[in-house]
PDB file of C-alpha atoms and ligand atoms in Angstrom:
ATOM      1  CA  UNK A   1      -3.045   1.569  15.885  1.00 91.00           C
ATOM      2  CA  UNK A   2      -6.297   1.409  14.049  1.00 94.00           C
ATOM      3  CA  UNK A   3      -5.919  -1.157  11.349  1.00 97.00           C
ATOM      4  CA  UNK A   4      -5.354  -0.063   7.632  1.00 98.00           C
ATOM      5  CA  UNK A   5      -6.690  -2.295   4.535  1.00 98.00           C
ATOM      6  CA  UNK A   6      -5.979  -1.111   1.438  1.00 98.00           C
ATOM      7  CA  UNK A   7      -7.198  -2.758  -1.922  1.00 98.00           C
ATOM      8  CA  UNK A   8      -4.786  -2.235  -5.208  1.00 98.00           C
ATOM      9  CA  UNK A   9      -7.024  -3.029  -7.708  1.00 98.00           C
ATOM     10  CA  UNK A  10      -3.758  -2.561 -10.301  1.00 98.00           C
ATOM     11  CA  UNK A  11      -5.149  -2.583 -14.099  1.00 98.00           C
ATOM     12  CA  UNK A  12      -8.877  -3.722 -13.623  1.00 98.00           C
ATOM     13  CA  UNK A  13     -12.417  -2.591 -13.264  1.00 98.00           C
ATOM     14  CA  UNK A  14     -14.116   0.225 -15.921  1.00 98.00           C
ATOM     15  CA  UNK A  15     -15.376   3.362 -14.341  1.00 98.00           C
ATOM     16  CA  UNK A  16     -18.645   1.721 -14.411  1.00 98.00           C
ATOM     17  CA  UNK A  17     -17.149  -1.357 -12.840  1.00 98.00           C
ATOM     18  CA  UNK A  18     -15.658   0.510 -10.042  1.00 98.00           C
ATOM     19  CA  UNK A  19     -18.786   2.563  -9.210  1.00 98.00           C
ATOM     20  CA  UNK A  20     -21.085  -1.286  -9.400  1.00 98.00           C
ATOM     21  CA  UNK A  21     -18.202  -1.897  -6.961  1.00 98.00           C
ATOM     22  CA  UNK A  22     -18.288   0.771  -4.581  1.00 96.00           C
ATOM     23  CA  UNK A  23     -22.732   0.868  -4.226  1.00 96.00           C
ATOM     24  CA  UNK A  24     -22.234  -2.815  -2.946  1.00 97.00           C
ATOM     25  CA  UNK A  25     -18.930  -2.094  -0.058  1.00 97.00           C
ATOM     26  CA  UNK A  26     -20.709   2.015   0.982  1.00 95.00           C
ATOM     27  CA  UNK A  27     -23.337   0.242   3.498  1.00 94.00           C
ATOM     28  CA  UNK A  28     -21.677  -2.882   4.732  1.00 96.00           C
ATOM     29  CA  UNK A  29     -18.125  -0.699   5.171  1.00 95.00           C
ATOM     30  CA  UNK A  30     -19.942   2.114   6.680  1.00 91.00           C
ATOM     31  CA  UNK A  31     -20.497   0.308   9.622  1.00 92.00           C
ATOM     32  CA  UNK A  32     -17.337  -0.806  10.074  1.00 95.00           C
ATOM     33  CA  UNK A  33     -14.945   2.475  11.584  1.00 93.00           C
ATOM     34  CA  UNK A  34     -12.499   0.840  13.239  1.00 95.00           C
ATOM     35  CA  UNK A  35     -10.660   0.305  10.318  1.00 97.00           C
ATOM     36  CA  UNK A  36      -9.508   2.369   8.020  1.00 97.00           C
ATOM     37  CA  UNK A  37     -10.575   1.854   4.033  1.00 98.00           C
ATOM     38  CA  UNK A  38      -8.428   2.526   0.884  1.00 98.00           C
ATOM     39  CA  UNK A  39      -9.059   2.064  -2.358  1.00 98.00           C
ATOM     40  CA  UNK A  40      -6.767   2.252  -4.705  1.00 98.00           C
ATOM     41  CA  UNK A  41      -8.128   1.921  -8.456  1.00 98.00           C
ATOM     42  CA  UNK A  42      -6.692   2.589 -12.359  1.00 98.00           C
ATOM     43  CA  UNK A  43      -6.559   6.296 -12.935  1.00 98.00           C
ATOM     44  CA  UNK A  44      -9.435   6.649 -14.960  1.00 98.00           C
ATOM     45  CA  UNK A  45     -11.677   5.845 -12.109  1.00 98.00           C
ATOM     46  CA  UNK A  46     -10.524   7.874  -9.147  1.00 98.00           C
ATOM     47  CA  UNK A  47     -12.669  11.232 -10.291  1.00 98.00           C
ATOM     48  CA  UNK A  48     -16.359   9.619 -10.408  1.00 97.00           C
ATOM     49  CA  UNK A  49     -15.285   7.459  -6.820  1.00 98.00           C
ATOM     50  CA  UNK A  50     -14.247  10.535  -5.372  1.00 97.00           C
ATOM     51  CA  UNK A  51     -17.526  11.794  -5.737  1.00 96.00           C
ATOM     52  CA  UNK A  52     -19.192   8.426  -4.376  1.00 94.00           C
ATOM     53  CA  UNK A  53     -16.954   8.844  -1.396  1.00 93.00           C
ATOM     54  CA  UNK A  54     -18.382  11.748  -0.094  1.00 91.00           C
ATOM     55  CA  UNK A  55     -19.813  11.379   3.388  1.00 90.00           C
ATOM     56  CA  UNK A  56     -18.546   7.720   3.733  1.00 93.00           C
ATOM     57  CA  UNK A  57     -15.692   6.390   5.543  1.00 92.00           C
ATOM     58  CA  UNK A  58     -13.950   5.146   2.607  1.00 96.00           C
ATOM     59  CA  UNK A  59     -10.503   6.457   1.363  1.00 97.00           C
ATOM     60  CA  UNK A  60      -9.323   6.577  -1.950  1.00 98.00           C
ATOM     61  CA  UNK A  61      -5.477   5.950  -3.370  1.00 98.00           C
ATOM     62  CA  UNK A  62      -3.402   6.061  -6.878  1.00 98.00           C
ATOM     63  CA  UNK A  63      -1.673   2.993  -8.026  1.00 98.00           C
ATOM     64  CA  UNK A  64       1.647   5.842  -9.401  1.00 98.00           C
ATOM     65  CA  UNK A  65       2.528   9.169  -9.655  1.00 98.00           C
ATOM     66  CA  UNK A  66       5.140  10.952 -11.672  1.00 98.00           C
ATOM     67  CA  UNK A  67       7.601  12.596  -9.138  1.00 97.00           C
ATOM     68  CA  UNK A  68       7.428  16.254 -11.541  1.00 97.00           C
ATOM     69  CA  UNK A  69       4.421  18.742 -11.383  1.00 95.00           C
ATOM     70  CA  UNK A  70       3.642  19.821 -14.283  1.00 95.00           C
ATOM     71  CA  UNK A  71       4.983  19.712 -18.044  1.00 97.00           C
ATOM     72  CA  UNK A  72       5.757  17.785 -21.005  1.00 98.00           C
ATOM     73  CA  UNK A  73       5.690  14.380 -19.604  1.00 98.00           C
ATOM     74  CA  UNK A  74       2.711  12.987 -22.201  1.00 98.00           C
ATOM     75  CA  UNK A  75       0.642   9.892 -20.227  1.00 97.00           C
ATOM     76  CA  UNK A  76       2.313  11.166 -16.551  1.00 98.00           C
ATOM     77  CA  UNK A  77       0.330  12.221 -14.201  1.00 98.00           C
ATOM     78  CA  UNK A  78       1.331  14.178 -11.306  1.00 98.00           C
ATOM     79  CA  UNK A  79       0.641  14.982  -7.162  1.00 97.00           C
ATOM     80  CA  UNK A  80      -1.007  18.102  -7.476  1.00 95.00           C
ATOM     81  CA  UNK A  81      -3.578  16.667  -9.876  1.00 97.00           C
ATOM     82  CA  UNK A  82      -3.995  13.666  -7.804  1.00 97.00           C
ATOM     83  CA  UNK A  83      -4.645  16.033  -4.498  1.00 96.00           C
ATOM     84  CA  UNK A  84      -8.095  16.606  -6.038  1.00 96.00           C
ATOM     85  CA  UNK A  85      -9.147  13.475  -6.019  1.00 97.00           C
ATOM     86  CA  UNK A  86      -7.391  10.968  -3.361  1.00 98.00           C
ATOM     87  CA  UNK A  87      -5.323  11.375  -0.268  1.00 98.00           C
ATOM     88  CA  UNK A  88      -2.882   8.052  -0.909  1.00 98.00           C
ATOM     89  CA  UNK A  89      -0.655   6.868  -3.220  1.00 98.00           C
ATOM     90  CA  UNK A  90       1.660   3.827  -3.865  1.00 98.00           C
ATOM     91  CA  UNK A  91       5.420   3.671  -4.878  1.00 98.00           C
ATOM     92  CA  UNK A  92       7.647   1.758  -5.521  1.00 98.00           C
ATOM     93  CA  UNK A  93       5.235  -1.204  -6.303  1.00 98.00           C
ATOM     94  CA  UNK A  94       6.928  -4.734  -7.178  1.00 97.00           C
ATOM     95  CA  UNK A  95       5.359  -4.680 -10.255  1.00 97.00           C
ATOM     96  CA  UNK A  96       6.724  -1.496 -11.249  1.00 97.00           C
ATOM     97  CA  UNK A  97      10.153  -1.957 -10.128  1.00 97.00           C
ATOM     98  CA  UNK A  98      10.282  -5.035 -11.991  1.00 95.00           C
ATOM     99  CA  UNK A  99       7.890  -4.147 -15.144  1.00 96.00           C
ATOM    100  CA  UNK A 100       8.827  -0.673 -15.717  1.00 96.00           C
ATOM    101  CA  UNK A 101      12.328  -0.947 -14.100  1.00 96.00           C
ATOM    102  CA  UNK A 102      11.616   1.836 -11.495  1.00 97.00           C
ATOM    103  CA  UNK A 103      14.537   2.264  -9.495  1.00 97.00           C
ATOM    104  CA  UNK A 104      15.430   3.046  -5.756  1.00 97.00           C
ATOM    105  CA  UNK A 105      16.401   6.908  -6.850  1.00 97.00           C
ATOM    106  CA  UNK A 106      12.881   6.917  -8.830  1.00 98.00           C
ATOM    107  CA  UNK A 107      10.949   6.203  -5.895  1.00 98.00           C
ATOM    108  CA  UNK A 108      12.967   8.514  -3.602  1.00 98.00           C
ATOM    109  CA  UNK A 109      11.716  11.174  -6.051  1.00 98.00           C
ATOM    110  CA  UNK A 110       8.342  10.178  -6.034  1.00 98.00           C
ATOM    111  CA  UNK A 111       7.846   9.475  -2.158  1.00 98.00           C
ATOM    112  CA  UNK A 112       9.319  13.123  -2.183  1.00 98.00           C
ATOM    113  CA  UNK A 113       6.587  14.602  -4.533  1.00 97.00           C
ATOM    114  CA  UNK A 114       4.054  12.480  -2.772  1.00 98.00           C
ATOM    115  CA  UNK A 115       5.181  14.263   0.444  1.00 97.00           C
ATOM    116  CA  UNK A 116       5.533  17.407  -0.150  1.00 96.00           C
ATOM    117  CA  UNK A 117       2.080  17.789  -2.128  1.00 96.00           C
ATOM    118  CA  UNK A 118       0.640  16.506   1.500  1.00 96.00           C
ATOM    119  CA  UNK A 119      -0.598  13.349   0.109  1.00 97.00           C
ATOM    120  CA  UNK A 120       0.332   9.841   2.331  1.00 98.00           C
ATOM    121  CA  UNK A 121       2.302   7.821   0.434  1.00 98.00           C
ATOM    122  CA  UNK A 122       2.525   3.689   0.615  1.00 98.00           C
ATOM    123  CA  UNK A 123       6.155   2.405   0.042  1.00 98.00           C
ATOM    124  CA  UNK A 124       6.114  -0.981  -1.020  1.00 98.00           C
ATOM    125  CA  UNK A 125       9.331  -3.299   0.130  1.00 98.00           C
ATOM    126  CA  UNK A 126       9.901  -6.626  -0.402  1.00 98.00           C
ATOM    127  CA  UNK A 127      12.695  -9.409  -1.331  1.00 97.00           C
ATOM    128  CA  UNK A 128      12.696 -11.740  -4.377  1.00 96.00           C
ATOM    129  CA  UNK A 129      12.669 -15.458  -3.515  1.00 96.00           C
ATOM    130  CA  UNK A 130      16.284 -15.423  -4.694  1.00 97.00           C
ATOM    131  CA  UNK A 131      16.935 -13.179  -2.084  1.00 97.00           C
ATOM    132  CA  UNK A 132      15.043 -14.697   0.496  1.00 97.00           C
ATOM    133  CA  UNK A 133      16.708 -18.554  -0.181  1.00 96.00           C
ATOM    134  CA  UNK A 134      20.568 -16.912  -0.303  1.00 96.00           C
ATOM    135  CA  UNK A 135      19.444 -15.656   3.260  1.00 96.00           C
ATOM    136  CA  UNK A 136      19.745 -12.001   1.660  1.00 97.00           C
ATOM    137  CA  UNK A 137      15.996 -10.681   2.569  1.00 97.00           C
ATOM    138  CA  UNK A 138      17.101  -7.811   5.153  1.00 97.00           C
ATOM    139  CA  UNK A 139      19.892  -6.455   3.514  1.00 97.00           C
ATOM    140  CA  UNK A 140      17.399  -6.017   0.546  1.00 97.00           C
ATOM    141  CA  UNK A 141      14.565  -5.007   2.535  1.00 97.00           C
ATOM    142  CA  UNK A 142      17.138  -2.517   4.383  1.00 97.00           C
ATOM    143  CA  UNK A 143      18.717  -1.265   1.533  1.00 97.00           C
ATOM    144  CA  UNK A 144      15.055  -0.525  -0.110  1.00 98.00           C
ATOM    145  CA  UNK A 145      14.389   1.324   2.769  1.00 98.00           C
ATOM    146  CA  UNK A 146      17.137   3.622   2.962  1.00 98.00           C
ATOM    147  CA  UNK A 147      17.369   4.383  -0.799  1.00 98.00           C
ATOM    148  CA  UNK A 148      13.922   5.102  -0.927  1.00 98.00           C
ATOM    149  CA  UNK A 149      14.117   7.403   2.366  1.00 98.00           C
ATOM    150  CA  UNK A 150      17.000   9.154   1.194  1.00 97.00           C
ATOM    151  CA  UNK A 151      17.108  12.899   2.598  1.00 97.00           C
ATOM    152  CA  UNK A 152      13.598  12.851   3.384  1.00 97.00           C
ATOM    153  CA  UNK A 153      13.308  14.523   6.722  1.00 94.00           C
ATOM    154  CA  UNK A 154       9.888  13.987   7.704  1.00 89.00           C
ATOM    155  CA  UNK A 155       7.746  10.738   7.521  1.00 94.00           C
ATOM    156  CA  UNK A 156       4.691  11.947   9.247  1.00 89.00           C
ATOM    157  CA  UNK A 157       2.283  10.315   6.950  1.00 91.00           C
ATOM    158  CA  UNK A 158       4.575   7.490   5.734  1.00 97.00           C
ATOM    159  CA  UNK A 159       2.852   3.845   5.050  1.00 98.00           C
ATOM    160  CA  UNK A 160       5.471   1.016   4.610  1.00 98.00           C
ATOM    161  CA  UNK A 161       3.952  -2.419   2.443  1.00 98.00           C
ATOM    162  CA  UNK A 162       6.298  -5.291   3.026  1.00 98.00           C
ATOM    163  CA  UNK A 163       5.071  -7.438   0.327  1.00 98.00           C
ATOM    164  CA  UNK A 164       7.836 -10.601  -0.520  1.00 98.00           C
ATOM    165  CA  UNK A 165       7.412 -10.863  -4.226  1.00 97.00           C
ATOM    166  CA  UNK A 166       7.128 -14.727  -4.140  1.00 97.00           C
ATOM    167  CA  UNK A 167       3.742 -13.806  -2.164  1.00 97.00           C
ATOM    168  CA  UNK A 168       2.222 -11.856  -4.439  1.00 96.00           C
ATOM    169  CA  UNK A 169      -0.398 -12.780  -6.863  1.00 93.00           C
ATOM    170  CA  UNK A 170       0.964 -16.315  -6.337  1.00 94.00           C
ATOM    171  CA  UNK A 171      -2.185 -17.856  -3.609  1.00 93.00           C
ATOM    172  CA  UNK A 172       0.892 -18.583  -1.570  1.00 94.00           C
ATOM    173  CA  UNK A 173       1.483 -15.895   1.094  1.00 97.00           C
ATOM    174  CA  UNK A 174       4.477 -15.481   3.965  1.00 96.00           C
ATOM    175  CA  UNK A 175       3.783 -16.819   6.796  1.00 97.00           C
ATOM    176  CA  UNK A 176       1.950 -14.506   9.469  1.00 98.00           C
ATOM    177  CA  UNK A 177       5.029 -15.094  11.426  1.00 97.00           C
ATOM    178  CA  UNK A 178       7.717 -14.458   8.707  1.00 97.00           C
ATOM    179  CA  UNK A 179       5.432 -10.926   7.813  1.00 98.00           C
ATOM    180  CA  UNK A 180       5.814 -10.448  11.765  1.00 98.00           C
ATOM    181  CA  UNK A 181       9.797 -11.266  11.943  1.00 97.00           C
ATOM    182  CA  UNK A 182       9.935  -9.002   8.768  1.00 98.00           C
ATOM    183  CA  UNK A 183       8.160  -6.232  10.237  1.00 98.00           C
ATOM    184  CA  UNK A 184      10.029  -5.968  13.231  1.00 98.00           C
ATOM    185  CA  UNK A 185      13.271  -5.661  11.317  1.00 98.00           C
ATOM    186  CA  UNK A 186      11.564  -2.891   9.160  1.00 98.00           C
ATOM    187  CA  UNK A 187      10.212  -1.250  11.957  1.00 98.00           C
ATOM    188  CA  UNK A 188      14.263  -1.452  13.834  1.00 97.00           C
ATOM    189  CA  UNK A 189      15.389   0.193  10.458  1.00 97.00           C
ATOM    190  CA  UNK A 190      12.941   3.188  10.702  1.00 97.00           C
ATOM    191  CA  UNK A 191      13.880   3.410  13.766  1.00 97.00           C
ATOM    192  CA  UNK A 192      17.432   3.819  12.906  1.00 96.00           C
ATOM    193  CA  UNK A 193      16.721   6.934  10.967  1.00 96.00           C
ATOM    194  CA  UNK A 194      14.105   8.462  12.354  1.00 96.00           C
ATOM    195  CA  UNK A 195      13.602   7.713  15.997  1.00 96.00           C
ATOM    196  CA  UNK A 196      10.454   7.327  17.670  1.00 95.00           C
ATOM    197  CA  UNK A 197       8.375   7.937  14.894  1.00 94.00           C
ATOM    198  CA  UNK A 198       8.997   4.346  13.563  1.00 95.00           C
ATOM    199  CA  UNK A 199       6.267   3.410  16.502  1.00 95.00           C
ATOM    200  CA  UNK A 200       4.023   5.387  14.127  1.00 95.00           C
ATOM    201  CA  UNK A 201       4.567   3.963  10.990  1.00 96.00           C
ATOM    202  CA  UNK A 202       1.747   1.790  10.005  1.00 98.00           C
ATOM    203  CA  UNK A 203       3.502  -1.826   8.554  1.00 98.00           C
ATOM    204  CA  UNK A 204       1.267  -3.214   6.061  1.00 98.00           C
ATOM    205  CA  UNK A 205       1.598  -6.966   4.750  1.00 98.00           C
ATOM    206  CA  UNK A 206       1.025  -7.255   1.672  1.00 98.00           C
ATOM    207  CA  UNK A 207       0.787 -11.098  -0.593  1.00 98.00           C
ATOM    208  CA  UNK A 208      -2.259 -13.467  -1.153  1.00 97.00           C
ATOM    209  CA  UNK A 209      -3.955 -11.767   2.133  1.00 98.00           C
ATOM    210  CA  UNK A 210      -7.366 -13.078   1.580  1.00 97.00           C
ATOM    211  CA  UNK A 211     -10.521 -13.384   3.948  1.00 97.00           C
ATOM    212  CA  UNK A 212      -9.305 -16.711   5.925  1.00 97.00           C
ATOM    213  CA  UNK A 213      -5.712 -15.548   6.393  1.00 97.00           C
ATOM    214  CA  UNK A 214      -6.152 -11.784   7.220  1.00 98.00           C
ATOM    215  CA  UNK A 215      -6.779 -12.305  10.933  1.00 97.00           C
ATOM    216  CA  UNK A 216      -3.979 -14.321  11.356  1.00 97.00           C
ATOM    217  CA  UNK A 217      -2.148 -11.288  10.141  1.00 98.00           C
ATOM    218  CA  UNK A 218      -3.204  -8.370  11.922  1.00 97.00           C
ATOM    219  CA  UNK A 219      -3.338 -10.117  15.248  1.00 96.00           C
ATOM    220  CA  UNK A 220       0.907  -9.614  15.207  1.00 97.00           C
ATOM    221  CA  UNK A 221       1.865  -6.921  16.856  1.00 95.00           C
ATOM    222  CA  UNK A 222       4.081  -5.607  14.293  1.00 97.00           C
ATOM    223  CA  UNK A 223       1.559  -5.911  11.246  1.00 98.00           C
ATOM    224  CA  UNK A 224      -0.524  -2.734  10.870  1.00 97.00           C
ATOM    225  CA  UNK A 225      -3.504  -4.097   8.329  1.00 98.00           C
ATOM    226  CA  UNK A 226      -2.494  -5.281   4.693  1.00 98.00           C
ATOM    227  CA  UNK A 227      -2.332  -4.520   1.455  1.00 98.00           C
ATOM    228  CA  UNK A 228      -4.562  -6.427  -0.623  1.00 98.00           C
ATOM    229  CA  UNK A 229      -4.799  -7.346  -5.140  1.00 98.00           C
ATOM    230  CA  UNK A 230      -6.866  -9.976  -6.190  1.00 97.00           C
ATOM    231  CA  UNK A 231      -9.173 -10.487  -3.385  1.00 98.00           C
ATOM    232  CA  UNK A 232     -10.467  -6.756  -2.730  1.00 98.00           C
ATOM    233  CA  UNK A 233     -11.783  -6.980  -6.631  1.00 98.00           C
ATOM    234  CA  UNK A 234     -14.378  -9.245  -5.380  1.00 98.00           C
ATOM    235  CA  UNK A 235     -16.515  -6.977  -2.970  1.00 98.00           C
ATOM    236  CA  UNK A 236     -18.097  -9.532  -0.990  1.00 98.00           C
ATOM    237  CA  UNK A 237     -14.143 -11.003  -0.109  1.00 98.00           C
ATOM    238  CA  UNK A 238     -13.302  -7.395   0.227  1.00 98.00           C
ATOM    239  CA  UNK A 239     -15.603  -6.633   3.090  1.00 98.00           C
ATOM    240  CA  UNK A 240     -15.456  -9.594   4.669  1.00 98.00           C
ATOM    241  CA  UNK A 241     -11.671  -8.611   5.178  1.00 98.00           C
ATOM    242  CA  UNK A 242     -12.238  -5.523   6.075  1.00 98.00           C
ATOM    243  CA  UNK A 243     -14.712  -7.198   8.654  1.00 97.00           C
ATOM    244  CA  UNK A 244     -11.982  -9.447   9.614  1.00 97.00           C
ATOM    245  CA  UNK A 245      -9.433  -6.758  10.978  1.00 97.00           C
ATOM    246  CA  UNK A 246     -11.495  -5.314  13.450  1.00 94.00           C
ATOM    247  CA  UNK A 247      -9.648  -7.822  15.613  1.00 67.00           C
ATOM    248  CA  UNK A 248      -6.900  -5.297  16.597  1.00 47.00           C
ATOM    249  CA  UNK A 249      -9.234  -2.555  18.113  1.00 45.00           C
TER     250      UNK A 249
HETATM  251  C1  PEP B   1      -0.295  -6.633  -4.499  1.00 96.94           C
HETATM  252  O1  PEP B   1      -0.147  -6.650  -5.710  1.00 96.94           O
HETATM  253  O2  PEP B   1       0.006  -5.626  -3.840  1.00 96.94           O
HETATM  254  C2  PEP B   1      -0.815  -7.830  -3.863  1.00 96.94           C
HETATM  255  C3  PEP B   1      -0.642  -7.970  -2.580  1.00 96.94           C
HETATM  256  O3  PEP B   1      -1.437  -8.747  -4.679  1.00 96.94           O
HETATM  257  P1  PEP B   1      -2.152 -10.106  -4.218  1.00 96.94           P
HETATM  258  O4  PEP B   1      -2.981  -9.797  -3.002  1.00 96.94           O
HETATM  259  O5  PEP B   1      -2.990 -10.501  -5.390  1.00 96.94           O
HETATM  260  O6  PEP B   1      -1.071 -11.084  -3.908  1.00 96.94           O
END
């Protein structure tokens, strides 16, 4: 499976910020196609990357959606405006289950709206340390998995992000062969429900990935590329782990 870096740049970087980004990653990343590129940035950036995009190899993702179309929902925004202007989008976030209390049955609706608008969405998993001391990480991880897949019959296009929340933003990330052990049993879960497609499913890590630890990470066989915060803001560390995960091809 090619491998798939995406950066979450969550709230940071202007418009002009993102495009200063993007003029230094378009030459060094279009060299690289044996990985594929997401970025994921606020909002108010995706229209003027979209256009910056054009004829590169880079992708482009939203950090949310709201699971209705259209309506009075003032601030949401929703897949069908998104379609115009990225082709990924990521729910169920740690940070927004925990900051904005989104629940299992929220991001059921939302992967459901991401799905049927055609768009690919990235479900992010991933136990608390709490969890993961009381020896409770796969029933969470499982449970998170099944909630959010509820009665959705086709995952074609689905991206699982199994990101333990005592990795993230912390400089302290799993082990590359806890992320593997954990991506196996995600990977046996899929499987449970829908077959032979869980062979598809790319399995992202996600936590402190940074340029030194990457390889490590996508040389398991279970770990499909990573999902990456504070080190894809920087775009020299940002290629330089894209570089890194050629190692799989
Ligand atoms: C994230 O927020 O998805 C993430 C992985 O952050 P960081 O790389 O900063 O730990």
């Amino acid at each position: 499976m090619k491998p798939l870096i995406i950066a979450n740049w969550k709230m940071n970087k202007s418009v002009n910020e993102s495009l200063s980004f993007f003029n230094q990653i378009i030459d060094p990343l279009s060299k690289i196609n044996s990985v594929t590129t997401v970025i994921c940035p606020p909002f108010t950036s995706l229209s003027e990357l979209n256009k910056s995009i054009a004829g590169t190899n880079i992708k482009l993702g939203a950090q949310n959606i709201y699971f209705e179309n259209n309506g009075a929902y003032t601030g949401e925004i929703s897949t069908s405006m998104l379609k115009e202007l990225c082709s990924y989008v990521i729910v169920g976030h740690s940070e927004r289950r925990t900051l904005f209390n989104e629940s299992d049955l929220e991001i059921n609706m939302k992967l459901k709206a991401v799905i049927n608008e055609g768009l690919t969405p990235i479900l992010c998993i991933g136990e608390s340390i709490e969890s993961r001391t009381n020896g409770n990480a796969n029933q969470v991880i499982g449970e998170q998995i099944t909630k959010g897949l509820e009665k959705i019959a086709s995952i074609n296009n689905l991206v699982i992000a199994y990101e333990p929340i005592w990795a993230i933003g912390t400089g302290k990330s799993a082990s590359s062969e806890i992320a593997q052990e954990m991506s196996v049993i995600i990977r046996s879960k899929i499987h449970e429900l829908y077959g032979v497609m869980s062979e598809k499913i790319p399995i992202l890590y996600g936590g402190s990935v940074n340029s030194e630890n990457i390889k490590d990470f996508v040389s398991k066989d279970d770990i499909n590329g990573a999902l990456v915060g504070s080190a894809s803001l920087d775009p020299k560390s940002f290629i330089s782990i894209v570089s890194e995960s050629q190692i799989q091809t």
